[in-house]
Amino acid sequence: MRLVVLGPPGAGKGTQAVRIAEQFACADVATGDIFRANVAEGTELGRAAQEYMDRGDLVPDEVVIAMVMERLAERDCDSGFVLDGFPRTVAQAEALDRRLAELGSPLEAALSFDVTEEELLRRLAGRAAAQHRADDVEQTIRHRLEVFAIKTRPLIDYYRHRRLLSMVDGVGQVEEVTIRVLSGLPTPGGRDPALALAV
Ligand code: AMP
């Protein structure tokens, strides 16, 4: 499975991406996690990304695109991938399409998680308290939601035009949302999505 997950911060896409990747036995590639690991290790990439992340801005396209293209070349992505947090701009989506076209293995689906702004703010405030993420303080949260609306939301139409888009209602228990997601995708081994989860 080659899949991208879209959604505003707090929509639950990270949690679902891990579960989808497990179901399809493919790589889970979360750009935010890669950046946070690089910041923690003090790498050059981490230093390049940190100021943008702390402000709730997007890391420049050329930095992110180079990082993701390198990651997709790793062996574990041969069996497919779930991209969580990439693409976030039309330029990133186009770069991904170009690379996958070169490889002759185009994207199979784009999932967009839909959650009301009120619910997002509630979840993000909880996450800020639990995880001490510098970018989860309220002012930065609002900025990240604006950045999503301006830069990332256009990708919903981008993938709709390519007939790859599935909208997913992201409100509910984690398991319920996973079942919704899997019921919109070809299930691994053709099993019922609810049963597939139990395996
Ligand atoms: P996330 O954990 O996906 O919310 O990402 C945390 C932060 O990492 C974002 O607010 C951005 O600063 C940066 N980031 C992650 N993915 C991307 C991307 N595809 N493009 C630009 N910046 C990104």
PDB file of C-alpha atoms and ligand atoms in Angstrom:
ATOM      1  CA  MET A   1       0.000   0.000   0.000  1.00  0.00           C
ATOM      2  CA  ARG A   2       1.252   3.473  -0.882  1.00  0.00           C
ATOM      3  CA  LEU A   3      -0.792   5.994   1.019  1.00  0.00           C
ATOM      4  CA  VAL A   4      -0.679   9.560   2.305  1.00  0.00           C
ATOM      5  CA  VAL A   5      -2.652  10.807   5.301  1.00  0.00           C
ATOM      6  CA  LEU A   6      -3.747  14.415   5.470  1.00  0.00           C
ATOM      7  CA  GLY A   7      -5.376  16.327   8.280  1.00  0.00           C
ATOM      8  CA  PRO A   8      -4.885  19.273  10.602  1.00  0.00           C
ATOM      9  CA  PRO A   9      -2.703  18.896  13.704  1.00  0.00           C
ATOM     10  CA  GLY A  10      -4.680  16.927  16.279  1.00  0.00           C
ATOM     11  CA  ALA A  11      -6.832  15.059  13.746  1.00  0.00           C
ATOM     12  CA  GLY A  12      -5.404  11.734  14.894  1.00  0.00           C
ATOM     13  CA  LYS A  13      -3.590  10.963  11.658  1.00  0.00           C
ATOM     14  CA  GLY A  14      -0.388   9.876  13.411  1.00  0.00           C
ATOM     15  CA  THR A  15      -2.219   7.308  15.540  1.00  0.00           C
ATOM     16  CA  GLN A  16      -4.120   5.985  12.539  1.00  0.00           C
ATOM     17  CA  ALA A  17      -1.027   5.967  10.287  1.00  0.00           C
ATOM     18  CA  VAL A  18       0.736   3.573  12.683  1.00  0.00           C
ATOM     19  CA  ARG A  19      -2.285   1.248  12.695  1.00  0.00           C
ATOM     20  CA  ILE A  20      -2.705   1.324   8.911  1.00  0.00           C
ATOM     21  CA  ALA A  21       1.002   0.623   8.363  1.00  0.00           C
ATOM     22  CA  GLU A  22       0.715  -2.390  10.709  1.00  0.00           C
ATOM     23  CA  GLN A  23      -2.272  -3.719   8.801  1.00  0.00           C
ATOM     24  CA  PHE A  24      -0.518  -3.478   5.457  1.00  0.00           C
ATOM     25  CA  ALA A  25       2.918  -4.457   6.818  1.00  0.00           C
ATOM     26  CA  CYS A  26       4.463  -1.391   5.250  1.00  0.00           C
ATOM     27  CA  ALA A  27       6.641   1.494   6.470  1.00  0.00           C
ATOM     28  CA  ASP A  28       5.194   4.294   8.609  1.00  0.00           C
ATOM     29  CA  VAL A  29       7.000   7.494   7.635  1.00  0.00           C
ATOM     30  CA  ALA A  30       6.108  10.434   9.909  1.00  0.00           C
ATOM     31  CA  THR A  31       7.981  13.582   8.926  1.00  0.00           C
ATOM     32  CA  GLY A  32       7.271  15.363  12.233  1.00  0.00           C
ATOM     33  CA  ASP A  33       8.804  12.406  14.129  1.00  0.00           C
ATOM     34  CA  ILE A  34      11.883  12.410  11.865  1.00  0.00           C
ATOM     35  CA  PHE A  35      12.360  16.133  12.469  1.00  0.00           C
ATOM     36  CA  ARG A  36      11.880  15.795  16.250  1.00  0.00           C
ATOM     37  CA  ALA A  37      14.447  12.961  16.362  1.00  0.00           C
ATOM     38  CA  ASN A  38      16.916  15.122  14.429  1.00  0.00           C
ATOM     39  CA  VAL A  39      16.321  18.081  16.739  1.00  0.00           C
ATOM     40  CA  ALA A  40      16.931  15.821  19.761  1.00  0.00           C
ATOM     41  CA  GLU A  41      20.154  14.490  18.237  1.00  0.00           C
ATOM     42  CA  GLY A  42      21.318  17.979  17.251  1.00  0.00           C
ATOM     43  CA  THR A  43      21.914  17.046  13.609  1.00  0.00           C
ATOM     44  CA  GLU A  44      22.285  19.605  10.830  1.00  0.00           C
ATOM     45  CA  LEU A  45      18.776  18.732   9.631  1.00  0.00           C
ATOM     46  CA  GLY A  46      17.453  19.233  13.159  1.00  0.00           C
ATOM     47  CA  ARG A  47      19.118  22.642  13.390  1.00  0.00           C
ATOM     48  CA  ALA A  48      17.650  23.627  10.007  1.00  0.00           C
ATOM     49  CA  ALA A  49      14.142  22.564  11.063  1.00  0.00           C
ATOM     50  CA  GLN A  50      13.883  23.631  14.689  1.00  0.00           C
ATOM     51  CA  GLU A  51      13.091  27.332  14.381  1.00  0.00           C
ATOM     52  CA  TYR A  52      10.284  26.616  11.899  1.00  0.00           C
ATOM     53  CA  MET A  53       8.842  23.882  14.085  1.00  0.00           C
ATOM     54  CA  ASP A  54       8.924  25.991  17.239  1.00  0.00           C
ATOM     55  CA  ARG A  55       7.009  28.765  15.470  1.00  0.00           C
ATOM     56  CA  GLY A  56       4.496  26.289  14.038  1.00  0.00           C
ATOM     57  CA  ASP A  57       5.633  27.091  10.495  1.00  0.00           C
ATOM     58  CA  LEU A  58       6.412  24.607   7.771  1.00  0.00           C
ATOM     59  CA  VAL A  59      10.016  23.613   7.219  1.00  0.00           C
ATOM     60  CA  PRO A  60      10.996  24.800   3.694  1.00  0.00           C
ATOM     61  CA  ASP A  61       9.915  22.500   0.875  1.00  0.00           C
ATOM     62  CA  GLU A  62      13.412  21.754  -0.419  1.00  0.00           C
ATOM     63  CA  VAL A  63      14.550  20.509   3.022  1.00  0.00           C
ATOM     64  CA  VAL A  64      11.492  18.305   3.551  1.00  0.00           C
ATOM     65  CA  ILE A  65      11.393  16.953   0.007  1.00  0.00           C
ATOM     66  CA  ALA A  66      15.070  15.928   0.081  1.00  0.00           C
ATOM     67  CA  MET A  67      14.565  14.215   3.441  1.00  0.00           C
ATOM     68  CA  VAL A  68      11.461  12.284   2.338  1.00  0.00           C
ATOM     69  CA  MET A  69      12.965  11.200  -0.995  1.00  0.00           C
ATOM     70  CA  GLU A  70      15.937   9.769   0.880  1.00  0.00           C
ATOM     71  CA  ARG A  71      13.647   8.001   3.346  1.00  0.00           C
ATOM     72  CA  LEU A  72      11.503   6.469   0.579  1.00  0.00           C
ATOM     73  CA  ALA A  73      14.643   4.978  -0.974  1.00  0.00           C
ATOM     74  CA  GLU A  74      15.209   2.836   2.141  1.00  0.00           C
ATOM     75  CA  ARG A  75      14.485  -0.876   1.863  1.00  0.00           C
ATOM     76  CA  ASP A  76      11.503  -0.993   4.206  1.00  0.00           C
ATOM     77  CA  CYS A  77       9.569   1.272   1.816  1.00  0.00           C
ATOM     78  CA  ASP A  78       9.801  -1.368  -0.943  1.00  0.00           C
ATOM     79  CA  SER A  79       6.707  -2.986   0.552  1.00  0.00           C
ATOM     80  CA  GLY A  80       4.832   0.323   0.548  1.00  0.00           C
ATOM     81  CA  PHE A  81       4.453   3.212   2.977  1.00  0.00           C
ATOM     82  CA  VAL A  82       2.046   5.348   4.896  1.00  0.00           C
ATOM     83  CA  LEU A  83       3.220   8.949   4.741  1.00  0.00           C
ATOM     84  CA  ASP A  84       2.087  10.883   7.804  1.00  0.00           C
ATOM     85  CA  GLY A  85       2.609  14.640   7.638  1.00  0.00           C
ATOM     86  CA  PHE A  86       3.833  14.710   4.048  1.00  0.00           C
ATOM     87  CA  PRO A  87       2.942  16.223   1.681  1.00  0.00           C
ATOM     88  CA  ARG A  88       1.855  19.479   3.297  1.00  0.00           C
ATOM     89  CA  THR A  89       2.136  21.735   0.244  1.00  0.00           C
ATOM     90  CA  VAL A  90       1.264  21.358  -3.434  1.00  0.00           C
ATOM     91  CA  ALA A  91       4.989  21.538  -4.306  1.00  0.00           C
ATOM     92  CA  GLN A  92       5.634  18.562  -1.974  1.00  0.00           C
ATOM     93  CA  ALA A  93       2.748  16.596  -3.514  1.00  0.00           C
ATOM     94  CA  GLU A  94       4.093  17.251  -7.008  1.00  0.00           C
ATOM     95  CA  ALA A  95       7.597  16.164  -5.993  1.00  0.00           C
ATOM     96  CA  LEU A  96       6.166  12.948  -4.535  1.00  0.00           C
ATOM     97  CA  ASP A  97       4.139  12.257  -7.687  1.00  0.00           C
ATOM     98  CA  ARG A  98       7.213  12.798  -9.868  1.00  0.00           C
ATOM     99  CA  ARG A  99       9.326  10.414  -7.807  1.00  0.00           C
ATOM    100  CA  LEU A 100       6.666   7.713  -7.681  1.00  0.00           C
ATOM    101  CA  ALA A 101       6.076   8.055 -11.437  1.00  0.00           C
ATOM    102  CA  GLU A 102       9.825   7.542 -12.013  1.00  0.00           C
ATOM    103  CA  LEU A 103       9.622   4.405  -9.882  1.00  0.00           C
ATOM    104  CA  GLY A 104       6.500   3.216 -11.740  1.00  0.00           C
ATOM    105  CA  SER A 105       4.650   2.825  -8.419  1.00  0.00           C
ATOM    106  CA  PRO A 106       2.088   5.610  -8.071  1.00  0.00           C
ATOM    107  CA  LEU A 107       0.211   6.554  -4.936  1.00  0.00           C
ATOM    108  CA  GLU A 108      -2.821   4.372  -4.232  1.00  0.00           C
ATOM    109  CA  ALA A 109      -4.821   6.508  -1.807  1.00  0.00           C
ATOM    110  CA  ALA A 110      -4.944   9.776   0.114  1.00  0.00           C
ATOM    111  CA  LEU A 111      -6.906   9.844   3.367  1.00  0.00           C
ATOM    112  CA  SER A 112      -8.094  13.135   4.749  1.00  0.00           C
ATOM    113  CA  PHE A 113      -9.102  13.200   8.415  1.00  0.00           C
ATOM    114  CA  ASP A 114     -11.947  15.510   9.203  1.00  0.00           C
ATOM    115  CA  VAL A 115     -12.352  16.893  12.753  1.00  0.00           C
ATOM    116  CA  THR A 116     -14.092  20.106  13.912  1.00  0.00           C
ATOM    117  CA  GLU A 117     -11.856  22.976  15.033  1.00  0.00           C
ATOM    118  CA  GLU A 118     -13.353  22.888  18.539  1.00  0.00           C
ATOM    119  CA  GLU A 119     -12.428  19.204  18.928  1.00  0.00           C
ATOM    120  CA  LEU A 120      -8.926  19.851  17.520  1.00  0.00           C
ATOM    121  CA  LEU A 121      -8.234  22.609  20.053  1.00  0.00           C
ATOM    122  CA  ARG A 122      -9.465  20.366  22.869  1.00  0.00           C
ATOM    123  CA  ARG A 123      -7.224  17.473  21.765  1.00  0.00           C
ATOM    124  CA  LEU A 124      -4.161  19.659  21.203  1.00  0.00           C
ATOM    125  CA  ALA A 125      -4.438  21.278  24.624  1.00  0.00           C
ATOM    126  CA  GLY A 126      -4.496  17.740  26.111  1.00  0.00           C
ATOM    127  CA  ARG A 127      -1.471  16.709  24.054  1.00  0.00           C
ATOM    128  CA  ALA A 128       0.446  19.833  25.114  1.00  0.00           C
ATOM    129  CA  ALA A 129      -0.077  18.905  28.756  1.00  0.00           C
ATOM    130  CA  ALA A 130       0.809  15.234  28.235  1.00  0.00           C
ATOM    131  CA  GLN A 131       3.807  15.496  25.896  1.00  0.00           C
ATOM    132  CA  HIS A 132       5.243  18.981  26.534  1.00  0.00           C
ATOM    133  CA  ARG A 133       5.525  19.625  22.811  1.00  0.00           C
ATOM    134  CA  ALA A 134       6.835  23.180  22.332  1.00  0.00           C
ATOM    135  CA  ASP A 135       4.592  23.567  19.278  1.00  0.00           C
ATOM    136  CA  ASP A 136       1.415  22.616  21.170  1.00  0.00           C
ATOM    137  CA  VAL A 137       1.056  25.869  23.162  1.00  0.00           C
ATOM    138  CA  GLU A 138      -2.178  27.647  22.321  1.00  0.00           C
ATOM    139  CA  GLN A 139      -0.893  30.507  20.165  1.00  0.00           C
ATOM    140  CA  THR A 140       1.280  28.143  18.148  1.00  0.00           C
ATOM    141  CA  ILE A 141      -1.587  25.678  17.826  1.00  0.00           C
ATOM    142  CA  ARG A 142      -3.767  28.383  16.259  1.00  0.00           C
ATOM    143  CA  HIS A 143      -0.949  29.303  13.901  1.00  0.00           C
ATOM    144  CA  ARG A 144      -0.468  25.657  12.868  1.00  0.00           C
ATOM    145  CA  LEU A 145      -4.192  25.385  12.129  1.00  0.00           C
ATOM    146  CA  GLU A 146      -3.953  28.499   9.928  1.00  0.00           C
ATOM    147  CA  VAL A 147      -0.907  27.114   8.139  1.00  0.00           C
ATOM    148  CA  PHE A 148      -2.855  23.911   7.527  1.00  0.00           C
ATOM    149  CA  ALA A 149      -5.826  25.834   6.113  1.00  0.00           C
ATOM    150  CA  ILE A 150      -3.683  27.912   3.766  1.00  0.00           C
ATOM    151  CA  LYS A 151      -0.929  25.550   2.637  1.00  0.00           C
ATOM    152  CA  THR A 152      -2.197  22.007   3.163  1.00  0.00           C
ATOM    153  CA  ARG A 153      -5.970  22.095   2.679  1.00  0.00           C
ATOM    154  CA  PRO A 154      -5.562  22.644  -1.109  1.00  0.00           C
ATOM    155  CA  LEU A 155      -4.179  19.095  -1.228  1.00  0.00           C
ATOM    156  CA  ILE A 156      -7.679  17.774  -0.574  1.00  0.00           C
ATOM    157  CA  ASP A 157      -8.695  19.035  -4.031  1.00  0.00           C
ATOM    158  CA  TYR A 158      -5.356  17.987  -5.484  1.00  0.00           C
ATOM    159  CA  TYR A 159      -6.027  14.355  -4.550  1.00  0.00           C
ATOM    160  CA  ARG A 160      -9.746  14.561  -5.252  1.00  0.00           C
ATOM    161  CA  HIS A 161      -8.938  15.508  -8.864  1.00  0.00           C
ATOM    162  CA  ARG A 162      -6.657  12.489  -9.077  1.00  0.00           C
ATOM    163  CA  ARG A 163      -9.464  10.258  -7.706  1.00  0.00           C
ATOM    164  CA  LEU A 164      -7.312   9.168  -4.785  1.00  0.00           C
ATOM    165  CA  LEU A 165      -9.121  10.953  -1.962  1.00  0.00           C
ATOM    166  CA  SER A 166     -11.093   9.319   0.867  1.00  0.00           C
ATOM    167  CA  MET A 167     -12.510  11.596   3.541  1.00  0.00           C
ATOM    168  CA  VAL A 168     -12.570  10.025   7.010  1.00  0.00           C
ATOM    169  CA  ASP A 169     -14.619  11.250   9.961  1.00  0.00           C
ATOM    170  CA  GLY A 170     -11.871  11.485  12.597  1.00  0.00           C
ATOM    171  CA  VAL A 171     -14.182  11.847  15.615  1.00  0.00           C
ATOM    172  CA  GLY A 172     -14.692   8.786  17.792  1.00  0.00           C
ATOM    173  CA  GLN A 173     -12.730   6.045  19.509  1.00  0.00           C
ATOM    174  CA  VAL A 174      -9.383   5.177  17.911  1.00  0.00           C
ATOM    175  CA  GLU A 175     -10.663   1.668  16.971  1.00  0.00           C
ATOM    176  CA  GLU A 176     -13.846   3.054  15.395  1.00  0.00           C
ATOM    177  CA  VAL A 177     -11.869   5.459  13.244  1.00  0.00           C
ATOM    178  CA  THR A 178      -9.476   2.675  12.184  1.00  0.00           C
ATOM    179  CA  ILE A 179     -12.421   0.542  11.057  1.00  0.00           C
ATOM    180  CA  ARG A 180     -13.778   3.488   9.040  1.00  0.00           C
ATOM    181  CA  VAL A 181     -10.360   3.927   7.432  1.00  0.00           C
ATOM    182  CA  LEU A 182      -9.869   0.272   6.594  1.00  0.00           C
ATOM    183  CA  SER A 183     -13.364  -0.096   5.190  1.00  0.00           C
ATOM    184  CA  GLY A 184     -12.452   2.512   2.571  1.00  0.00           C
ATOM    185  CA  LEU A 185      -9.250   0.698   1.541  1.00  0.00           C
ATOM    186  CA  PRO A 186      -8.629  -2.677  -0.066  1.00  0.00           C
ATOM    187  CA  THR A 187      -8.288  -4.842   3.048  1.00  0.00           C
ATOM    188  CA  PRO A 188      -5.083  -6.840   3.426  1.00  0.00           C
ATOM    189  CA  GLY A 189      -5.955 -10.403   2.435  1.00  0.00           C
ATOM    190  CA  GLY A 190      -9.525  -9.352   1.590  1.00  0.00           C
ATOM    191  CA  ARG A 191     -10.714  -9.757   5.209  1.00  0.00           C
ATOM    192  CA  ASP A 192     -13.531  -7.840   6.835  1.00  0.00           C
ATOM    193  CA  PRO A 193     -11.956  -4.615   8.268  1.00  0.00           C
ATOM    194  CA  ALA A 194     -13.277  -5.288  11.778  1.00  0.00           C
ATOM    195  CA  LEU A 195     -11.833  -8.820  11.698  1.00  0.00           C
ATOM    196  CA  ALA A 196      -8.589  -7.665  10.110  1.00  0.00           C
ATOM    197  CA  LEU A 197      -8.047  -5.456  13.157  1.00  0.00           C
ATOM    198  CA  ALA A 198      -8.240  -8.391  15.537  1.00  0.00           C
ATOM    199  CA  VAL A 199      -5.464 -10.278  13.745  1.00  0.00           C
TER     200      VAL A 199
HETATM  201  P1  AMP B   1       3.812  17.027  12.868  1.00  0.00           P
HETATM  202  O1  AMP B   1       4.304  16.162  13.973  1.00  0.00           O
HETATM  203  O2  AMP B   1       3.480  16.249  11.616  1.00  0.00           O
HETATM  204  O3  AMP B   1       2.672  17.930  13.283  1.00  0.00           O
HETATM  205  O4  AMP B   1       5.030  17.979  12.439  1.00  0.00           O
HETATM  206  C1  AMP B   1       5.622  18.855  13.376  1.00  0.00           C
HETATM  207  C2  AMP B   1       6.303  19.998  12.626  1.00  0.00           C
HETATM  208  O5  AMP B   1       7.320  19.467  11.753  1.00  0.00           O
HETATM  209  C3  AMP B   1       5.392  20.817  11.725  1.00  0.00           C
HETATM  210  O6  AMP B   1       4.665  21.802  12.413  1.00  0.00           O
HETATM  211  C4  AMP B   1       6.426  21.414  10.765  1.00  0.00           C
HETATM  212  O7  AMP B   1       7.157  22.466  11.373  1.00  0.00           O
HETATM  213  C5  AMP B   1       7.391  20.245  10.562  1.00  0.00           C
HETATM  214  N1  AMP B   1       6.965  19.409   9.434  1.00  0.00           N
HETATM  215  C6  AMP B   1       6.583  18.101   9.464  1.00  0.00           C
HETATM  216  N2  AMP B   1       6.267  17.660   8.241  1.00  0.00           N
HETATM  217  C7  AMP B   1       6.441  18.703   7.396  1.00  0.00           C
HETATM  218  C8  AMP B   1       6.245  18.893   6.003  1.00  0.00           C
HETATM  219  N3  AMP B   1       5.789  17.890   5.200  1.00  0.00           N
HETATM  220  N4  AMP B   1       6.522  20.103   5.472  1.00  0.00           N
HETATM  221  C9  AMP B   1       6.986  21.105   6.253  1.00  0.00           C
HETATM  222  N5  AMP B   1       7.164  21.015   7.564  1.00  0.00           N
HETATM  223  C10 AMP B   1       6.896  19.821   8.159  1.00  0.00           C
END
